[in-house]
PDB file of C-alpha atoms and ligand atoms in Angstrom:
ATOM      1  CA  MET P   1      39.657   0.905 -26.428  1.00 90.00           C
ATOM      2  CA  LYS P   2      35.931   1.094 -27.020  1.00 92.00           C
ATOM      3  CA  LEU P   3      33.928  -2.108 -26.675  1.00 92.00           C
ATOM      4  CA  ARG P   4      30.339  -2.172 -27.900  1.00 92.00           C
ATOM      5  CA  LEU P   5      27.712  -4.908 -27.581  1.00 91.00           C
ATOM      6  CA  LEU P   6      25.620  -4.835 -30.751  1.00 93.00           C
ATOM      7  CA  PRO P   7      21.879  -5.199 -30.116  1.00 91.00           C
ATOM      8  CA  SER P   8      20.069  -8.165 -31.603  1.00 89.00           C
ATOM      9  CA  SER P   9      16.473  -6.938 -31.363  1.00 87.00           C
ATOM     10  CA  PHE P  10      14.783  -3.570 -31.687  1.00 86.00           C
ATOM     11  CA  GLU P  11      11.757  -1.739 -30.292  1.00 88.00           C
ATOM     12  CA  ALA P  12       8.918  -0.498 -32.525  1.00 92.00           C
ATOM     13  CA  ASP P  13      10.578   2.925 -32.792  1.00 91.00           C
ATOM     14  CA  GLY P  14      13.850   1.372 -33.998  1.00 85.00           C
ATOM     15  CA  THR P  15      15.833   1.829 -30.796  1.00 85.00           C
ATOM     16  CA  ALA P  16      17.835  -1.094 -29.392  1.00 83.00           C
ATOM     17  CA  SER P  17      15.887  -3.494 -27.211  1.00 83.00           C
ATOM     18  CA  PRO P  18      17.395  -4.933 -24.011  1.00 78.00           C
ATOM     19  CA  ARG P  19      16.394  -8.403 -25.265  1.00 80.00           C
ATOM     20  CA  GLN P  20      19.769  -9.788 -26.285  1.00 82.00           C
ATOM     21  CA  HIS P  21      19.386 -13.085 -28.131  1.00 87.00           C
ATOM     22  CA  SER P  22      22.776 -13.228 -29.781  1.00 91.00           C
ATOM     23  CA  THR P  23      26.309 -12.054 -29.086  1.00 93.00           C
ATOM     24  CA  CYS P  24      28.582  -9.683 -30.990  1.00 96.00           C
ATOM     25  CA  PHE P  25      31.064  -7.308 -29.372  1.00 96.00           C
ATOM     26  CA  VAL P  26      32.730  -4.726 -31.607  1.00 96.00           C
ATOM     27  CA  VAL P  27      36.102  -3.246 -30.641  1.00 96.00           C
ATOM     28  CA  ASP P  28      36.874   0.253 -31.977  1.00 94.00           C
ATOM     29  CA  SER P  29      34.511  -0.347 -34.927  1.00 94.00           C
ATOM     30  CA  THR P  30      37.173  -2.534 -36.604  1.00 97.00           C
ATOM     31  CA  VAL P  31      37.180  -5.990 -34.955  1.00 98.00           C
ATOM     32  CA  ALA P  32      34.197  -8.137 -33.977  1.00 98.00           C
ATOM     33  CA  ILE P  33      34.293 -10.754 -31.254  1.00 98.00           C
ATOM     34  CA  ASP P  34      31.582 -13.218 -32.306  1.00 98.00           C
ATOM     35  CA  ALA P  35      29.106 -12.310 -34.994  1.00 98.00           C
ATOM     36  CA  GLY P  36      25.625 -13.167 -33.674  1.00 96.00           C
ATOM     37  CA  SER P  37      24.059  -9.761 -34.317  1.00 95.00           C
ATOM     38  CA  LEU P  38      26.740  -8.364 -36.647  1.00 96.00           C
ATOM     39  CA  ALA P  39      24.712  -8.208 -39.853  1.00 95.00           C
ATOM     40  CA  ASN P  40      21.528  -6.866 -38.220  1.00 90.00           C
ATOM     41  CA  ALA P  41      23.165  -4.068 -36.251  1.00 92.00           C
ATOM     42  CA  ALA P  42      26.197  -3.040 -38.325  1.00 93.00           C
ATOM     43  CA  ASP P  43      26.323   0.736 -38.824  1.00 93.00           C
ATOM     44  CA  GLU P  44      28.135   2.402 -41.732  1.00 95.00           C
ATOM     45  CA  ALA P  45      31.434   2.642 -39.805  1.00 95.00           C
ATOM     46  CA  ILE P  46      31.347  -1.110 -39.223  1.00 96.00           C
ATOM     47  CA  ARG P  47      30.348  -1.887 -42.836  1.00 97.00           C
ATOM     48  CA  ALA P  48      33.186   0.301 -44.095  1.00 96.00           C
ATOM     49  CA  GLY P  49      35.960  -0.662 -41.704  1.00 96.00           C
ATOM     50  CA  LEU P  50      35.356  -3.959 -39.932  1.00 98.00           C
ATOM     51  CA  ARG P  51      37.110  -6.815 -41.762  1.00 98.00           C
ATOM     52  CA  ASP P  52      38.267  -9.036 -38.852  1.00 98.00           C
ATOM     53  CA  ILE P  53      35.946 -11.329 -36.889  1.00 98.00           C
ATOM     54  CA  VAL P  54      37.254 -13.405 -33.976  1.00 98.00           C
ATOM     55  CA  LEU P  55      35.033 -16.303 -32.905  1.00 98.00           C
ATOM     56  CA  THR P  56      34.735 -17.937 -29.494  1.00 97.00           C
ATOM     57  CA  HIS P  57      32.793 -20.927 -30.857  1.00 97.00           C
ATOM     58  CA  ALA P  58      30.333 -21.962 -33.558  1.00 97.00           C
ATOM     59  CA  HIS P  59      26.968 -21.918 -31.746  1.00 97.00           C
ATOM     60  CA  LEU P  60      24.350 -20.094 -33.815  1.00 97.00           C
ATOM     61  CA  ASP P  61      23.807 -17.187 -31.408  1.00 95.00           C
ATOM     62  CA  HIS P  62      27.512 -16.355 -31.875  1.00 97.00           C
ATOM     63  CA  ILE P  63      27.789 -16.783 -35.657  1.00 98.00           C
ATOM     64  CA  ALA P  64      24.310 -16.090 -37.099  1.00 97.00           C
ATOM     65  CA  GLY P  65      25.336 -12.716 -38.533  1.00 97.00           C
ATOM     66  CA  LEU P  66      28.555 -13.958 -40.142  1.00 98.00           C
ATOM     67  CA  PRO P  67      27.189 -15.336 -43.457  1.00 98.00           C
ATOM     68  CA  LEU P  68      24.804 -12.372 -43.813  1.00 98.00           C
ATOM     69  CA  PHE P  69      27.538  -9.795 -43.074  1.00 98.00           C
ATOM     70  CA  ILE P  70      29.772 -11.190 -45.835  1.00 98.00           C
ATOM     71  CA  ASP P  71      26.770 -11.446 -48.151  1.00 98.00           C
ATOM     72  CA  ASP P  72      25.926  -7.782 -47.480  1.00 97.00           C
ATOM     73  CA  LEU P  73      29.487  -6.630 -48.309  1.00 97.00           C
ATOM     74  CA  PHE P  74      30.191  -9.121 -51.098  1.00 97.00           C
ATOM     75  CA  SER P  75      30.300  -6.683 -54.026  1.00 96.00           C
ATOM     76  CA  ILE P  76      32.161  -3.845 -52.243  1.00 96.00           C
ATOM     77  CA  LEU P  77      34.916  -5.757 -50.424  1.00 98.00           C
ATOM     78  CA  GLU P  78      38.432  -4.561 -51.302  1.00 97.00           C
ATOM     79  CA  THR P  79      39.995  -7.185 -49.018  1.00 97.00           C
ATOM     80  CA  PRO P  80      38.550 -10.456 -47.679  1.00 98.00           C
ATOM     81  CA  VAL P  81      36.685 -10.654 -44.379  1.00 98.00           C
ATOM     82  CA  ARG P  82      39.112 -12.547 -42.131  1.00 98.00           C
ATOM     83  CA  VAL P  83      37.556 -15.081 -39.747  1.00 98.00           C
ATOM     84  CA  HIS P  84      39.897 -15.871 -36.846  1.00 98.00           C
ATOM     85  CA  ALA P  85      38.971 -19.069 -35.003  1.00 97.00           C
ATOM     86  CA  MET P  86      40.296 -22.329 -33.635  1.00 96.00           C
ATOM     87  CA  PRO P  87      40.724 -25.042 -36.340  1.00 97.00           C
ATOM     88  CA  GLU P  88      37.865 -27.066 -34.791  1.00 97.00           C
ATOM     89  CA  VAL P  89      35.520 -24.079 -35.119  1.00 97.00           C
ATOM     90  CA  ILE P  90      36.546 -23.467 -38.749  1.00 98.00           C
ATOM     91  CA  GLU P  91      35.828 -27.115 -39.498  1.00 98.00           C
ATOM     92  CA  ILE P  92      32.294 -26.790 -38.086  1.00 98.00           C
ATOM     93  CA  LEU P  93      31.640 -23.601 -40.091  1.00 98.00           C
ATOM     94  CA  GLU P  94      32.757 -25.214 -43.347  1.00 98.00           C
ATOM     95  CA  ARG P  95      30.854 -28.443 -42.703  1.00 98.00           C
ATOM     96  CA  ASP P  96      27.607 -27.110 -41.249  1.00 98.00           C
ATOM     97  CA  ILE P  97      27.155 -23.478 -42.389  1.00 98.00           C
ATOM     98  CA  PHE P  98      29.149 -22.624 -45.533  1.00 98.00           C
ATOM     99  CA  ASN P  99      28.317 -25.953 -47.175  1.00 98.00           C
ATOM    100  CA  TRP P 100      26.271 -24.689 -50.168  1.00 98.00           C
ATOM    101  CA  SER P 101      23.113 -26.110 -48.543  1.00 98.00           C
ATOM    102  CA  VAL P 102      22.750 -23.689 -45.618  1.00 98.00           C
ATOM    103  CA  TYR P 103      24.790 -20.923 -47.297  1.00 98.00           C
ATOM    104  CA  PRO P 104      27.392 -20.500 -50.081  1.00 98.00           C
ATOM    105  CA  ARG P 105      30.998 -21.471 -49.335  1.00 98.00           C
ATOM    106  CA  PHE P 106      32.371 -17.912 -49.322  1.00 98.00           C
ATOM    107  CA  SER P 107      35.926 -19.153 -48.745  1.00 97.00           C
ATOM    108  CA  GLU P 108      35.872 -20.368 -52.379  1.00 98.00           C
ATOM    109  CA  LEU P 109      34.285 -17.251 -53.891  1.00 98.00           C
ATOM    110  CA  ASN P 110      35.785 -14.052 -55.308  1.00 98.00           C
ATOM    111  CA  ASN P 111      34.369 -10.676 -56.239  1.00 97.00           C
ATOM    112  CA  GLU P 112      36.017  -8.492 -58.918  1.00 97.00           C
ATOM    113  CA  ARG P 113      38.910  -7.676 -56.561  1.00 97.00           C
ATOM    114  CA  GLY P 114      39.662 -11.104 -55.119  1.00 97.00           C
ATOM    115  CA  PRO P 115      38.612 -13.470 -52.292  1.00 98.00           C
ATOM    116  CA  VAL P 116      35.748 -12.342 -50.046  1.00 98.00           C
ATOM    117  CA  MET P 117      36.476 -14.535 -47.003  1.00 98.00           C
ATOM    118  CA  GLU P 118      39.615 -15.961 -45.461  1.00 98.00           C
ATOM    119  CA  TYR P 119      40.133 -18.177 -42.399  1.00 98.00           C
ATOM    120  CA  VAL P 120      42.942 -17.440 -39.950  1.00 97.00           C
ATOM    121  CA  PRO P 121      43.392 -20.437 -37.587  1.00 97.00           C
ATOM    122  CA  LEU P 122      44.211 -19.630 -33.951  1.00 95.00           C
ATOM    123  CA  GLY P 123      46.461 -21.767 -31.766  1.00 88.00           C
ATOM    124  CA  ASN P 124      45.835 -22.082 -28.034  1.00 76.00           C
ATOM    125  CA  GLY P 125      48.511 -20.408 -25.959  1.00 75.00           C
ATOM    126  CA  HIS P 126      49.742 -18.278 -28.862  1.00 85.00           C
ATOM    127  CA  GLU P 127      49.244 -14.535 -29.280  1.00 93.00           C
ATOM    128  CA  HIS P 128      47.587 -13.383 -32.488  1.00 96.00           C
ATOM    129  CA  HIS P 129      47.638  -9.964 -34.079  1.00 97.00           C
ATOM    130  CA  VAL P 130      44.221  -8.926 -35.338  1.00 98.00           C
ATOM    131  CA  ALA P 131      44.115  -5.397 -36.819  1.00 97.00           C
ATOM    132  CA  HIS P 132      45.474  -3.084 -34.052  1.00 97.00           C
ATOM    133  CA  LEU P 133      44.789  -5.638 -31.297  1.00 98.00           C
ATOM    134  CA  THR P 134      46.576  -8.636 -29.810  1.00 97.00           C
ATOM    135  CA  PHE P 135      44.456 -11.667 -28.910  1.00 97.00           C
ATOM    136  CA  ARG P 136      45.379 -14.507 -26.590  1.00 96.00           C
ATOM    137  CA  PRO P 137      42.970 -17.471 -26.666  1.00 95.00           C
ATOM    138  CA  ILE P 138      42.011 -18.855 -23.242  1.00 94.00           C
ATOM    139  CA  PRO P 139      40.452 -22.336 -22.912  1.00 91.00           C
ATOM    140  CA  VAL P 140      36.967 -22.435 -21.370  1.00 93.00           C
ATOM    141  CA  ASN P 141      34.457 -25.195 -20.583  1.00 92.00           C
ATOM    142  CA  HIS P 142      31.529 -25.337 -23.003  1.00 93.00           C
ATOM    143  CA  LYS P 143      29.566 -28.041 -24.829  1.00 92.00           C
ATOM    144  CA  VAL P 144      31.518 -27.583 -28.090  1.00 93.00           C
ATOM    145  CA  PRO P 145      35.121 -26.474 -28.874  1.00 93.00           C
ATOM    146  CA  SER P 146      35.268 -22.961 -27.374  1.00 94.00           C
ATOM    147  CA  ASN P 147      37.681 -20.413 -26.011  1.00 94.00           C
ATOM    148  CA  GLY P 148      37.641 -16.972 -24.473  1.00 96.00           C
ATOM    149  CA  PHE P 149      40.176 -14.241 -25.140  1.00 96.00           C
ATOM    150  CA  ALA P 150      42.414 -11.728 -23.420  1.00 95.00           C
ATOM    151  CA  PHE P 151      42.853  -8.869 -25.859  1.00 97.00           C
ATOM    152  CA  SER P 152      44.720  -5.602 -25.824  1.00 96.00           C
ATOM    153  CA  ASP P 153      45.334  -2.482 -27.880  1.00 96.00           C
ATOM    154  CA  GLY P 154      48.722  -2.055 -26.192  1.00 95.00           C
ATOM    155  CA  ARG P 155      47.308   0.210 -23.475  1.00 93.00           C
ATOM    156  CA  SER P 156      44.214  -1.522 -22.069  1.00 93.00           C
ATOM    157  CA  VAL P 157      43.494  -5.205 -21.527  1.00 94.00           C
ATOM    158  CA  ALA P 158      40.082  -6.869 -21.523  1.00 94.00           C
ATOM    159  CA  VAL P 159      39.034 -10.482 -21.104  1.00 94.00           C
ATOM    160  CA  ILE P 160      35.921 -12.061 -22.541  1.00 95.00           C
ATOM    161  CA  SER P 161      34.931 -15.613 -21.661  1.00 93.00           C
ATOM    162  CA  GLY P 162      32.394 -16.502 -24.334  1.00 92.00           C
ATOM    163  CA  ASP P 163      29.999 -19.271 -23.291  1.00 93.00           C
ATOM    164  CA  THR P 164      31.327 -21.384 -20.462  1.00 93.00           C
ATOM    165  CA  ALA P 165      30.632 -23.432 -17.340  1.00 91.00           C
ATOM    166  CA  GLU P 166      33.071 -23.621 -14.410  1.00 90.00           C
ATOM    167  CA  MET P 167      36.674 -23.078 -15.508  1.00 88.00           C
ATOM    168  CA  ASP P 168      40.116 -23.932 -14.185  1.00 79.00           C
ATOM    169  CA  GLY P 169      42.837 -22.832 -16.591  1.00 85.00           C
ATOM    170  CA  PHE P 170      40.906 -19.662 -17.408  1.00 90.00           C
ATOM    171  CA  TRP P 171      41.442 -18.177 -13.950  1.00 89.00           C
ATOM    172  CA  GLU P 172      45.091 -19.133 -13.878  1.00 88.00           C
ATOM    173  CA  ILE P 173      45.644 -17.061 -17.022  1.00 90.00           C
ATOM    174  CA  VAL P 174      43.383 -14.156 -15.984  1.00 89.00           C
ATOM    175  CA  ASN P 175      44.986 -13.895 -12.548  1.00 87.00           C
ATOM    176  CA  GLY P 176      48.409 -13.880 -14.173  1.00 89.00           C
ATOM    177  CA  LEU P 177      47.701 -10.886 -16.410  1.00 90.00           C
ATOM    178  CA  GLU P 178      49.753  -7.815 -15.578  1.00 89.00           C
ATOM    179  CA  ARG P 179      46.803  -5.574 -16.328  1.00 89.00           C
ATOM    180  CA  LEU P 180      43.037  -6.119 -16.479  1.00 89.00           C
ATOM    181  CA  ASP P 181      40.611  -3.292 -17.320  1.00 88.00           C
ATOM    182  CA  ALA P 182      37.454  -5.271 -17.989  1.00 88.00           C
ATOM    183  CA  LEU P 183      36.309  -8.837 -17.483  1.00 88.00           C
ATOM    184  CA  LEU P 184      33.166  -9.941 -19.283  1.00 90.00           C
ATOM    185  CA  ILE P 185      31.722 -13.324 -18.412  1.00 89.00           C
ATOM    186  CA  GLU P 186      28.658 -14.596 -20.155  1.00 82.00           C
ATOM    187  CA  CYS P 187      26.128 -15.908 -17.653  1.00 83.00           C
ATOM    188  CA  ALA P 188      23.332 -17.295 -19.766  1.00 84.00           C
ATOM    189  CA  PHE P 189      20.845 -18.710 -17.260  1.00 86.00           C
ATOM    190  CA  PRO P 190      19.200 -17.449 -14.085  1.00 87.00           C
ATOM    191  CA  ASP P 191      19.568 -19.555 -10.935  1.00 90.00           C
ATOM    192  CA  ARG P 192      16.079 -21.060 -11.353  1.00 92.00           C
ATOM    193  CA  LEU P 193      17.285 -22.721 -14.588  1.00 92.00           C
ATOM    194  CA  GLY P 194      20.416 -24.149 -12.950  1.00 92.00           C
ATOM    195  CA  ASP P 195      19.772 -27.695 -14.235  1.00 94.00           C
ATOM    196  CA  LEU P 196      19.622 -26.445 -17.813  1.00 93.00           C
ATOM    197  CA  ALA P 197      22.833 -24.482 -17.256  1.00 92.00           C
ATOM    198  CA  LEU P 198      24.625 -27.633 -16.071  1.00 92.00           C
ATOM    199  CA  ILE P 199      23.454 -29.708 -19.049  1.00 94.00           C
ATOM    200  CA  SER P 200      24.377 -27.024 -21.597  1.00 93.00           C
ATOM    201  CA  HIS P 201      27.642 -25.966 -19.923  1.00 94.00           C
ATOM    202  CA  HIS P 202      26.718 -22.407 -18.957  1.00 93.00           C
ATOM    203  CA  LEU P 203      26.999 -20.384 -15.744  1.00 91.00           C
ATOM    204  CA  THR P 204      24.271 -18.975 -13.510  1.00 90.00           C
ATOM    205  CA  PRO P 205      24.851 -15.946 -11.245  1.00 87.00           C
ATOM    206  CA  SER P 206      25.327 -18.279  -8.238  1.00 88.00           C
ATOM    207  CA  LEU P 207      27.816 -20.463 -10.085  1.00 89.00           C
ATOM    208  CA  LEU P 208      29.696 -17.383 -11.270  1.00 87.00           C
ATOM    209  CA  ALA P 209      29.822 -15.942  -7.744  1.00 85.00           C
ATOM    210  CA  LYS P 210      31.306 -19.259  -6.590  1.00 88.00           C
ATOM    211  CA  GLU P 211      33.866 -19.161  -9.414  1.00 87.00           C
ATOM    212  CA  LEU P 212      34.914 -15.639  -8.465  1.00 84.00           C
ATOM    213  CA  ALA P 213      35.110 -16.400  -4.755  1.00 83.00           C
ATOM    214  CA  GLU P 214      37.240 -19.498  -5.319  1.00 85.00           C
ATOM    215  CA  ASN P 215      39.436 -18.410  -8.188  1.00 81.00           C
ATOM    216  CA  SER P 216      39.781 -14.713  -8.821  1.00 66.00           C
ATOM    217  CA  THR P 217      42.275 -12.553  -7.001  1.00 61.00           C
ATOM    218  CA  PRO P 218      40.839  -9.679  -4.912  1.00 52.00           C
ATOM    219  CA  SER P 219      42.208  -7.131  -7.381  1.00 49.00           C
ATOM    220  CA  ALA P 220      40.608  -8.900 -10.342  1.00 49.00           C
ATOM    221  CA  ARG P 221      37.318  -9.024  -8.444  1.00 46.00           C
ATOM    222  CA  LEU P 222      37.387  -5.312  -7.742  1.00 43.00           C
ATOM    223  CA  ARG P 223      38.099  -4.404 -11.337  1.00 44.00           C
ATOM    224  CA  SER P 224      35.619  -6.770 -12.921  1.00 43.00           C
ATOM    225  CA  LYS P 225      32.623  -5.733 -14.966  1.00 39.00           C
ATOM    226  CA  LEU P 226      30.292  -8.685 -14.900  1.00 40.00           C
ATOM    227  CA  GLY P 227      27.481  -9.621 -17.237  1.00 42.00           C
ATOM    228  CA  PHE P 228      24.430 -11.074 -15.516  1.00 39.00           C
ATOM    229  CA  ALA P 229      21.281 -12.443 -17.032  1.00 41.00           C
ATOM    230  CA  PRO P 230      18.354 -11.918 -14.637  1.00 40.00           C
ATOM    231  CA  ASP P 231      16.196 -13.984 -16.951  1.00 40.00           C
ATOM    232  CA  ARG P 232      16.522 -15.996 -20.157  1.00 36.00           C
ATOM    233  CA  SER P 233      15.042 -13.073 -22.115  1.00 34.00           C
ATOM    234  CA  ALA P 234      18.187 -11.020 -21.553  1.00 34.00           C
ATOM    235  CA  LYS P 235      21.179 -13.197 -22.326  1.00 37.00           C
ATOM    236  CA  VAL P 236      23.876 -10.603 -21.856  1.00 37.00           C
ATOM    237  CA  THR P 237      23.652  -7.465 -19.802  1.00 39.00           C
ATOM    238  CA  ILE P 238      26.694  -5.338 -19.192  1.00 39.00           C
ATOM    239  CA  GLU P 239      27.004  -3.518 -15.915  1.00 41.00           C
ATOM    240  CA  ARG P 240      27.985  -0.087 -17.165  1.00 40.00           C
ATOM    241  CA  PRO P 241      30.212   2.444 -15.459  1.00 38.00           C
ATOM    242  CA  SER P 242      28.327   5.706 -14.902  1.00 41.00           C
ATOM    243  CA  GLY P 243      28.509   8.121 -17.799  1.00 39.00           C
ATOM    244  CA  VAL P 244      28.950   5.416 -20.424  1.00 38.00           C
ATOM    245  CA  SER P 245      26.240   5.327 -23.055  1.00 43.00           C
ATOM    246  CA  SER P 246      24.083   2.369 -23.909  1.00 49.00           C
ATOM    247  CA  ASN P 247      25.820  -0.963 -24.621  1.00 60.00           C
ATOM    248  CA  THR P 248      29.285   0.618 -24.678  1.00 59.00           C
ATOM    249  CA  LEU P 249      32.266   0.150 -22.421  1.00 64.00           C
ATOM    250  CA  ALA P 250      35.180   2.501 -22.942  1.00 57.00           C
ATOM    251  CA  PHE P 251      38.465   2.211 -21.111  1.00 56.00           C
ATOM    252  CA  SER P 252      41.950   3.530 -21.544  1.00 53.00           C
ATOM    253  CA  ALA P 253      45.338   3.328 -19.900  1.00 47.00           C
ATOM    254  CA  ALA P 254      45.411   4.880 -16.441  1.00 40.00           C
TER     255      ALA P 254
HETATM  256 ZN1   ZN S 301      27.425 -21.670 -26.854  1.00 97.66          ZN
END
């Protein structure tokens, strides 16, 4: 499985900037987890082959690229873009984004070959097949309806939290997984902005360290790849294994 964090800003020479304002992870160029930077950073492989987008929640930094991605592909789509999300998240998207005022309601529009967008509601506790992957939603603790995911290609297993504050049920599920190759936890605020983190239901590095010490099993701790934000300017930073190129985590069955 190859997991890539798409950049959301670029340097003057066009290379990816470490300033990460929005979130979009792409798995094997075919499935996106969140869509913050999807439209801005989609390469040709993604434009040609990615038709499934799984959302953790509806905050703008996680969905900003969704309307623009569908808009970009509108005339060439052979099949609809499938948006997999909890019913509460779909309701927010339809009410507040695809409402004809902010953007067209793509779920009601067709191109020459048929519908361009389709919602696939997720149920908590149920496994969902998305392309070649299996997703299991995991409840987290954020300001709006949100969930993380454990997902697998049948050989490797990764967990992504999405935005969250301290969690209970999350750890119970993560610690119960038979296999865990990567654990990505968004940690949006540095310790000096701890008050803001509490109000907005996010973690700081100190709060995350406490979570891990209290809840994760030693084996999960050892195998974790954690995302830390040293400052607000870099929302997500992945600690990369040596030899792995920029913004990419690759792992396979041992
Ligand atoms: Zn959020």
